[in-house]
PDB file of C-alpha atoms in Angstrom:
ATOM      1  CA  MET A 560      -0.134  -0.123   0.025  1.00  0.00           C
ATOM      2  CA  THR A 561       1.779   3.456  -0.979  1.00  0.00           C
ATOM      3  CA  THR A 562       0.401   6.279   1.289  1.00  0.00           C
ATOM      4  CA  ALA A 563       2.887   9.175  -0.406  1.00  0.00           C
ATOM      5  CA  THR A 564       5.628   9.578  -3.349  1.00  0.00           C
ATOM      6  CA  GLY A 565       7.497  12.752  -3.363  1.00  0.00           C
ATOM      7  CA  SER A 566      10.451  14.478  -4.684  1.00  0.00           C
ATOM      8  CA  CYS A 567      13.159  17.011  -4.702  1.00  0.00           C
ATOM      9  CA  LEU A 568      12.807  20.048  -7.294  1.00  0.00           C
ATOM     10  CA  CYS A 569      14.696  18.962  -9.698  1.00  0.00           C
ATOM     11  CA  GLY A 570      14.041  15.029  -9.385  1.00  0.00           C
ATOM     12  CA  ALA A 571      17.265  13.241  -8.770  1.00  0.00           C
ATOM     13  CA  ILE A 572      15.781  12.293  -5.265  1.00  0.00           C
ATOM     14  CA  ARG A 573      12.272  10.169  -5.323  1.00  0.00           C
ATOM     15  CA  TYR A 574      10.725   8.790  -2.162  1.00  0.00           C
ATOM     16  CA  VAL A 575       7.816   6.450  -1.806  1.00  0.00           C
ATOM     17  CA  VAL A 576       6.066   5.758   1.699  1.00  0.00           C
ATOM     18  CA  ASN A 577       4.518   2.426   2.312  1.00  0.00           C
ATOM     19  CA  GLY A 578       2.369   2.932   5.394  1.00  0.00           C
ATOM     20  CA  PRO A 579       0.295   5.670   7.269  1.00  0.00           C
ATOM     21  CA  LEU A 580       1.749   9.450   7.695  1.00  0.00           C
ATOM     22  CA  ARG A 581       1.620  11.398  10.551  1.00  0.00           C
ATOM     23  CA  PRO A 582      -0.537  15.000  10.116  1.00  0.00           C
ATOM     24  CA  VAL A 583       1.634  17.750   9.337  1.00  0.00           C
ATOM     25  CA  ILE A 584       3.240  19.793  12.570  1.00  0.00           C
ATOM     26  CA  ALA A 585       4.979  22.727  11.800  1.00  0.00           C
ATOM     27  CA  CYS A 586       8.484  23.579  13.438  1.00  0.00           C
ATOM     28  CA  HIS A 587       9.148  26.958  14.003  1.00  0.00           C
ATOM     29  CA  CYS A 588      12.551  26.095  15.695  1.00  0.00           C
ATOM     30  CA  ALA A 589      15.984  28.150  14.793  1.00  0.00           C
ATOM     31  CA  GLN A 590      17.324  25.361  12.651  1.00  0.00           C
ATOM     32  CA  CYS A 591      14.198  24.743  10.629  1.00  0.00           C
ATOM     33  CA  ARG A 592      14.124  28.589   9.831  1.00  0.00           C
ATOM     34  CA  LYS A 593      17.708  28.743   9.155  1.00  0.00           C
ATOM     35  CA  THR A 594      17.514  25.868   6.527  1.00  0.00           C
ATOM     36  CA  SER A 595      14.076  26.474   4.711  1.00  0.00           C
ATOM     37  CA  GLY A 596      14.229  30.526   5.121  1.00  0.00           C
ATOM     38  CA  HIS A 597      10.811  30.005   7.212  1.00  0.00           C
ATOM     39  CA  HIS A 598       9.127  27.396   9.273  1.00  0.00           C
ATOM     40  CA  VAL A 599       8.805  24.038   8.376  1.00  0.00           C
ATOM     41  CA  ALA A 600       5.807  21.808   7.951  1.00  0.00           C
ATOM     42  CA  ALA A 601       6.536  18.255   8.193  1.00  0.00           C
ATOM     43  CA  THR A 602       4.853  14.713   8.332  1.00  0.00           C
ATOM     44  CA  SER A 603       6.701  11.602   9.090  1.00  0.00           C
ATOM     45  CA  ALA A 604       6.734   8.033   8.613  1.00  0.00           C
ATOM     46  CA  LEU A 605       8.395   4.871  10.072  1.00  0.00           C
ATOM     47  CA  ARG A 606      11.541   4.475   8.641  1.00  0.00           C
ATOM     48  CA  GLU A 607      11.181   1.139   7.329  1.00  0.00           C
ATOM     49  CA  ALA A 608       8.057   2.507   5.296  1.00  0.00           C
ATOM     50  CA  VAL A 609      10.143   5.133   3.361  1.00  0.00           C
ATOM     51  CA  GLU A 610      11.769   3.892   0.261  1.00  0.00           C
ATOM     52  CA  ILE A 611      14.337   6.675  -1.127  1.00  0.00           C
ATOM     53  CA  GLU A 612      15.892   6.492  -4.595  1.00  0.00           C
ATOM     54  CA  GLY A 613      18.738   8.816  -5.507  1.00  0.00           C
ATOM     55  CA  SER A 614      21.594  10.000  -3.206  1.00  0.00           C
ATOM     56  CA  VAL A 615      20.622  12.418  -0.758  1.00  0.00           C
ATOM     57  CA  THR A 616      23.062  14.548   1.431  1.00  0.00           C
ATOM     58  CA  TRP A 617      23.078  14.683   4.840  1.00  0.00           C
ATOM     59  CA  TYR A 618      23.797  17.092   7.097  1.00  0.00           C
ATOM     60  CA  ARG A 619      24.347  16.540  10.751  1.00  0.00           C
ATOM     61  CA  SER A 620      22.612  19.477  12.453  1.00  0.00           C
ATOM     62  CA  SER A 621      22.636  18.406  16.308  1.00  0.00           C
ATOM     63  CA  ALA A 622      24.083  15.849  18.319  1.00  0.00           C
ATOM     64  CA  THR A 623      20.742  13.754  17.871  1.00  0.00           C
ATOM     65  CA  ALA A 624      19.768  14.799  14.289  1.00  0.00           C
ATOM     66  CA  ARG A 625      20.756  15.307  10.843  1.00  0.00           C
ATOM     67  CA  ARG A 626      18.843  16.951   7.852  1.00  0.00           C
ATOM     68  CA  GLY A 627      18.577  15.340   4.261  1.00  0.00           C
ATOM     69  CA  PHE A 628      18.750  17.218   1.314  1.00  0.00           C
ATOM     70  CA  CYS A 629      19.270  17.344  -2.562  1.00  0.00           C
ATOM     71  CA  GLY A 630      22.993  18.363  -3.540  1.00  0.00           C
ATOM     72  CA  THR A 631      21.714  19.045  -6.845  1.00  0.00           C
ATOM     73  CA  CYS A 632      19.047  21.557  -6.330  1.00  0.00           C
ATOM     74  CA  GLY A 633      19.167  22.168  -2.422  1.00  0.00           C
ATOM     75  CA  SER A 634      15.651  20.763  -1.880  1.00  0.00           C
ATOM     76  CA  ASN A 635      15.128  20.184   1.882  1.00  0.00           C
ATOM     77  CA  LEU A 636      13.787  16.551   2.351  1.00  0.00           C
ATOM     78  CA  PHE A 637      13.993  14.718   5.830  1.00  0.00           C
ATOM     79  CA  TRP A 638      14.616  15.326   9.253  1.00  0.00           C
ATOM     80  CA  ASP A 639      16.181  12.042  10.903  1.00  0.00           C
ATOM     81  CA  GLY A 640      16.508  12.255  14.782  1.00  0.00           C
ATOM     82  CA  PRO A 641      15.881   9.626  17.558  1.00  0.00           C
ATOM     83  CA  GLY A 642      12.960   7.296  17.282  1.00  0.00           C
ATOM     84  CA  THR A 643      11.116   5.181  14.681  1.00  0.00           C
ATOM     85  CA  HIS A 644       9.964   7.560  12.449  1.00  0.00           C
ATOM     86  CA  LEU A 645      11.647   9.775   9.338  1.00  0.00           C
ATOM     87  CA  SER A 646      10.623  13.307   9.365  1.00  0.00           C
ATOM     88  CA  ILE A 647       9.068  13.815   5.612  1.00  0.00           C
ATOM     89  CA  PHE A 648       9.051  17.942   4.442  1.00  0.00           C
ATOM     90  CA  ALA A 649       5.181  17.839   3.686  1.00  0.00           C
ATOM     91  CA  GLY A 650       6.142  20.516   0.558  1.00  0.00           C
ATOM     92  CA  THR A 651       7.783  17.649  -1.322  1.00  0.00           C
ATOM     93  CA  LEU A 652       4.946  15.379  -1.370  1.00  0.00           C
ATOM     94  CA  ASP A 653       3.206  14.661  -4.700  1.00  0.00           C
ATOM     95  CA  GLY A 654      -0.252  15.594  -5.034  1.00  0.00           C
ATOM     96  CA  ASP A 655      -2.790  15.418  -2.065  1.00  0.00           C
ATOM     97  CA  PRO A 656      -1.812  12.166   0.638  1.00  0.00           C
ATOM     98  CA  GLY A 657      -4.721  13.299   2.924  1.00  0.00           C
ATOM     99  CA  VAL A 658      -2.420  15.076   5.670  1.00  0.00           C
ATOM    100  CA  ARG A 659      -3.138  18.349   6.975  1.00  0.00           C
ATOM    101  CA  LEU A 660      -1.756  21.038   9.561  1.00  0.00           C
ATOM    102  CA  ALA A 661      -2.402  19.679  12.838  1.00  0.00           C
ATOM    103  CA  GLY A 662      -0.187  21.955  15.377  1.00  0.00           C
ATOM    104  CA  HIS A 663       3.153  24.069  15.912  1.00  0.00           C
ATOM    105  CA  ILE A 664       6.150  23.297  17.801  1.00  0.00           C
ATOM    106  CA  PHE A 665       8.785  25.239  18.878  1.00  0.00           C
ATOM    107  CA  CYS A 666       7.048  28.530  18.855  1.00  0.00           C
ATOM    108  CA  ALA A 667       8.900  30.306  21.488  1.00  0.00           C
ATOM    109  CA  ASP A 668      11.748  30.249  18.753  1.00  0.00           C
ATOM    110  CA  LYS A 669       9.506  31.560  15.864  1.00  0.00           C
ATOM    111  CA  GLY A 670      10.316  34.687  13.745  1.00  0.00           C
ATOM    112  CA  ALA A 671       9.718  38.152  14.743  1.00  0.00           C
ATOM    113  CA  TYR A 672       8.186  38.735  11.306  1.00  0.00           C
ATOM    114  CA  TYR A 673       5.463  36.677  11.513  1.00  0.00           C
ATOM    115  CA  ASP A 674       2.200  35.336  14.075  1.00  0.00           C
ATOM    116  CA  ILE A 675       0.959  32.042  14.591  1.00  0.00           C
ATOM    117  CA  ASP A 676      -2.363  32.426  14.040  1.00  0.00           C
ATOM    118  CA  GLY A 677      -5.374  30.008  13.916  1.00  0.00           C
ATOM    119  CA  ASP A 678      -6.782  27.545  16.619  1.00  0.00           C
ATOM    120  CA  LEU A 679      -4.102  24.246  16.339  1.00  0.00           C
ATOM    121  CA  PRO A 680      -2.160  23.529  19.258  1.00  0.00           C
ATOM    122  CA  LYS A 681       0.885  25.587  19.922  1.00  0.00           C
ATOM    123  CA  ALA A 682       3.599  24.439  22.116  1.00  0.00           C
ATOM    124  CA  ASP A 683       6.896  26.427  23.253  1.00  0.00           C
ATOM    125  CA  GLN A 684       9.149  23.696  22.682  1.00  0.00           C
ATOM    126  CA  ASP A 685       8.905  20.003  21.539  1.00  0.00           C
ATOM    127  CA  ASP A 686       5.380  18.289  22.219  1.00  0.00           C
ATOM    128  CA  GLN A 687       5.697  14.397  21.969  1.00  0.00           C
ATOM    129  CA  ARG A 688       1.952  14.533  21.766  1.00  0.00           C
ATOM    130  CA  LEU A 689       2.013  16.036  18.381  1.00  0.00           C
ATOM    131  CA  THR A 690       5.053  14.894  17.157  1.00  0.00           C
ATOM    132  CA  THR A 691       4.432  11.043  17.676  1.00  0.00           C
ATOM    133  CA  GLN A 692       0.981  10.736  16.418  1.00  0.00           C
ATOM    134  CA  VAL A 693       0.222   8.879  13.242  1.00  0.00           C
ATOM    135  CA  GLN A 694      -3.073   8.512  11.247  1.00  0.00           C
ATOM    136  CA  ALA A 695      -4.414   4.866  11.162  1.00  0.00           C
TER     137      ALA A 695
END
Protein backbone atom coordinates (compact mmCIF):
# COMPACT_ATOMS: atom_id res chain seq x y z
CA MET A 1 0.00 0.00 0.00
CA THR A 2 1.62 3.24 -1.14
CA THR A 3 0.43 6.13 1.00
CA ALA A 4 2.49 8.86 -0.63
CA THR A 5 5.24 9.71 -3.07
CA GLY A 6 7.48 12.73 -3.28
CA SER A 7 10.67 14.21 -4.67
CA CYS A 8 13.12 17.06 -4.67
CA LEU A 9 12.71 19.95 -7.11
CA CYS A 10 14.98 18.51 -9.82
CA GLY A 11 13.75 14.91 -9.45
CA ALA A 12 17.17 13.43 -8.66
CA ILE A 13 15.72 12.11 -5.37
CA ARG A 14 12.35 10.40 -5.18
CA TYR A 15 10.71 8.56 -2.31
CA VAL A 16 7.75 6.29 -1.66
CA VAL A 17 6.00 5.89 1.68
CA ASN A 18 4.35 2.50 2.23
CA GLY A 19 2.40 3.16 5.40
CA PRO A 20 0.54 5.83 7.35
CA LEU A 21 1.71 9.42 7.58
CA ARG A 22 1.54 11.53 10.74
CA PRO A 23 -0.43 14.78 10.43
CA VAL A 24 1.70 17.75 9.40
CA ILE A 25 3.35 19.73 12.21
CA ALA A 26 4.94 23.15 11.72
CA CYS A 27 8.30 23.54 13.46
CA HIS A 28 9.42 27.09 14.21
CA CYS A 29 12.84 26.27 15.77
CA ALA A 30 15.86 28.30 14.67
CA GLN A 31 17.41 25.36 12.78
CA CYS A 32 14.27 24.74 10.72
CA ARG A 33 13.96 28.45 9.99
CA LYS A 34 17.62 28.66 8.91
CA THR A 35 17.47 25.61 6.63
CA SER A 36 14.17 26.50 4.98
CA GLY A 37 14.00 30.29 5.09
CA HIS A 38 10.76 30.07 7.13
CA HIS A 39 9.23 27.44 9.39
CA VAL A 40 9.17 23.79 8.31
CA ALA A 41 5.97 21.82 7.81
CA ALA A 42 6.67 18.10 8.13
CA THR A 43 4.87 14.82 8.36
CA SER A 44 6.58 11.54 9.29
CA ALA A 45 6.42 7.81 8.68
CA LEU A 46 8.09 4.74 10.10
CA ARG A 47 11.66 4.69 8.84
CA GLU A 48 11.26 1.23 7.28
CA ALA A 49 8.16 2.42 5.38
CA VAL A 50 10.14 5.03 3.42
CA GLU A 51 11.96 3.93 0.27
CA ILE A 52 14.37 6.54 -1.10
CA GLU A 53 15.78 6.53 -4.64
CA GLY A 54 18.74 8.80 -5.36
CA SER A 55 21.60 10.12 -3.30
CA VAL A 56 20.50 12.16 -0.29
CA THR A 57 23.12 14.50 1.17
CA TRP A 58 22.99 14.40 4.96
CA TYR A 59 24.00 17.28 7.21
CA ARG A 60 24.52 16.56 10.92
CA SER A 61 22.65 19.57 12.37
CA SER A 62 22.96 18.53 16.04
CA ALA A 63 24.30 15.74 18.21
CA THR A 64 21.00 13.88 17.81
CA ALA A 65 19.71 14.73 14.35
CA ARG A 66 20.61 15.15 10.71
CA ARG A 67 18.87 16.80 7.78
CA GLY A 68 18.61 15.30 4.31
CA PHE A 69 18.61 17.37 1.15
CA CYS A 70 19.33 17.11 -2.56
CA GLY A 71 22.92 18.01 -3.37
CA THR A 72 21.89 19.12 -6.86
CA CYS A 73 18.88 21.42 -6.36
CA GLY A 74 19.16 21.96 -2.60
CA SER A 75 15.63 20.81 -1.73
CA ASN A 76 15.19 20.06 1.98
CA LEU A 77 13.57 16.64 2.20
CA PHE A 78 14.04 14.91 5.57
CA TRP A 79 14.77 15.39 9.25
CA ASP A 80 16.19 12.25 10.86
CA GLY A 81 16.40 12.19 14.65
CA PRO A 82 15.95 9.70 17.45
CA GLY A 83 12.96 7.39 17.39
CA THR A 84 11.23 5.14 14.92
CA HIS A 85 10.06 7.77 12.41
CA LEU A 86 11.68 9.78 9.63
CA SER A 87 10.29 13.29 9.19
CA ILE A 88 9.37 14.23 5.63
CA PHE A 89 9.03 17.85 4.56
CA ALA A 90 5.39 18.16 3.51
CA GLY A 91 6.14 20.49 0.59
CA THR A 92 8.02 17.66 -1.15
CA LEU A 93 4.96 15.36 -1.27
CA ASP A 94 3.26 14.73 -4.61
CA GLY A 95 -0.46 15.44 -4.94
CA ASP A 96 -2.71 15.16 -1.89
CA PRO A 97 -1.78 12.33 0.48
CA GLY A 98 -4.60 13.41 2.83
CA VAL A 99 -2.56 14.85 5.71
CA ARG A 100 -3.23 18.33 7.07
CA LEU A 101 -1.55 20.79 9.43
CA ALA A 102 -2.36 19.75 13.01
CA GLY A 103 -0.19 21.97 15.22
CA HIS A 104 2.94 24.01 15.85
CA ILE A 105 6.08 23.25 17.87
CA PHE A 106 8.97 25.43 19.07
CA CYS A 107 6.71 28.50 18.91
CA ALA A 108 8.96 30.29 21.44
CA ASP A 109 11.67 30.32 18.73
CA LYS A 110 9.52 31.61 15.87
CA GLY A 111 10.70 34.44 13.65
CA ALA A 112 9.79 37.97 14.70
CA TYR A 113 8.37 38.78 11.26
CA TYR A 114 5.27 36.55 11.46
CA ASP A 115 2.47 35.51 13.81
CA ILE A 116 1.07 32.04 14.39
CA ASP A 117 -2.67 32.47 13.97
CA GLY A 118 -5.52 30.00 14.26
CA ASP A 119 -6.79 27.49 16.78
CA LEU A 120 -4.35 24.62 16.18
CA PRO A 121 -2.33 23.42 19.20
CA LYS A 122 0.84 25.42 19.88
CA ALA A 123 3.82 24.33 22.00
CA ASP A 124 6.71 26.56 23.06
CA GLN A 125 9.14 23.62 22.62
CA ASP A 126 8.76 20.05 21.35
CA ASP A 127 5.47 18.29 22.15
CA GLN A 128 5.49 14.49 21.96
CA ARG A 129 1.70 14.43 21.74
CA LEU A 130 1.94 16.28 18.43
CA THR A 131 5.09 14.81 16.92
CA THR A 132 4.45 11.13 17.55
CA GLN A 133 0.82 10.82 16.47
CA VAL A 134 0.17 8.80 13.32
CA GLN A 135 -3.06 8.47 11.41
CA ALA A 136 -4.42 4.93 11.12
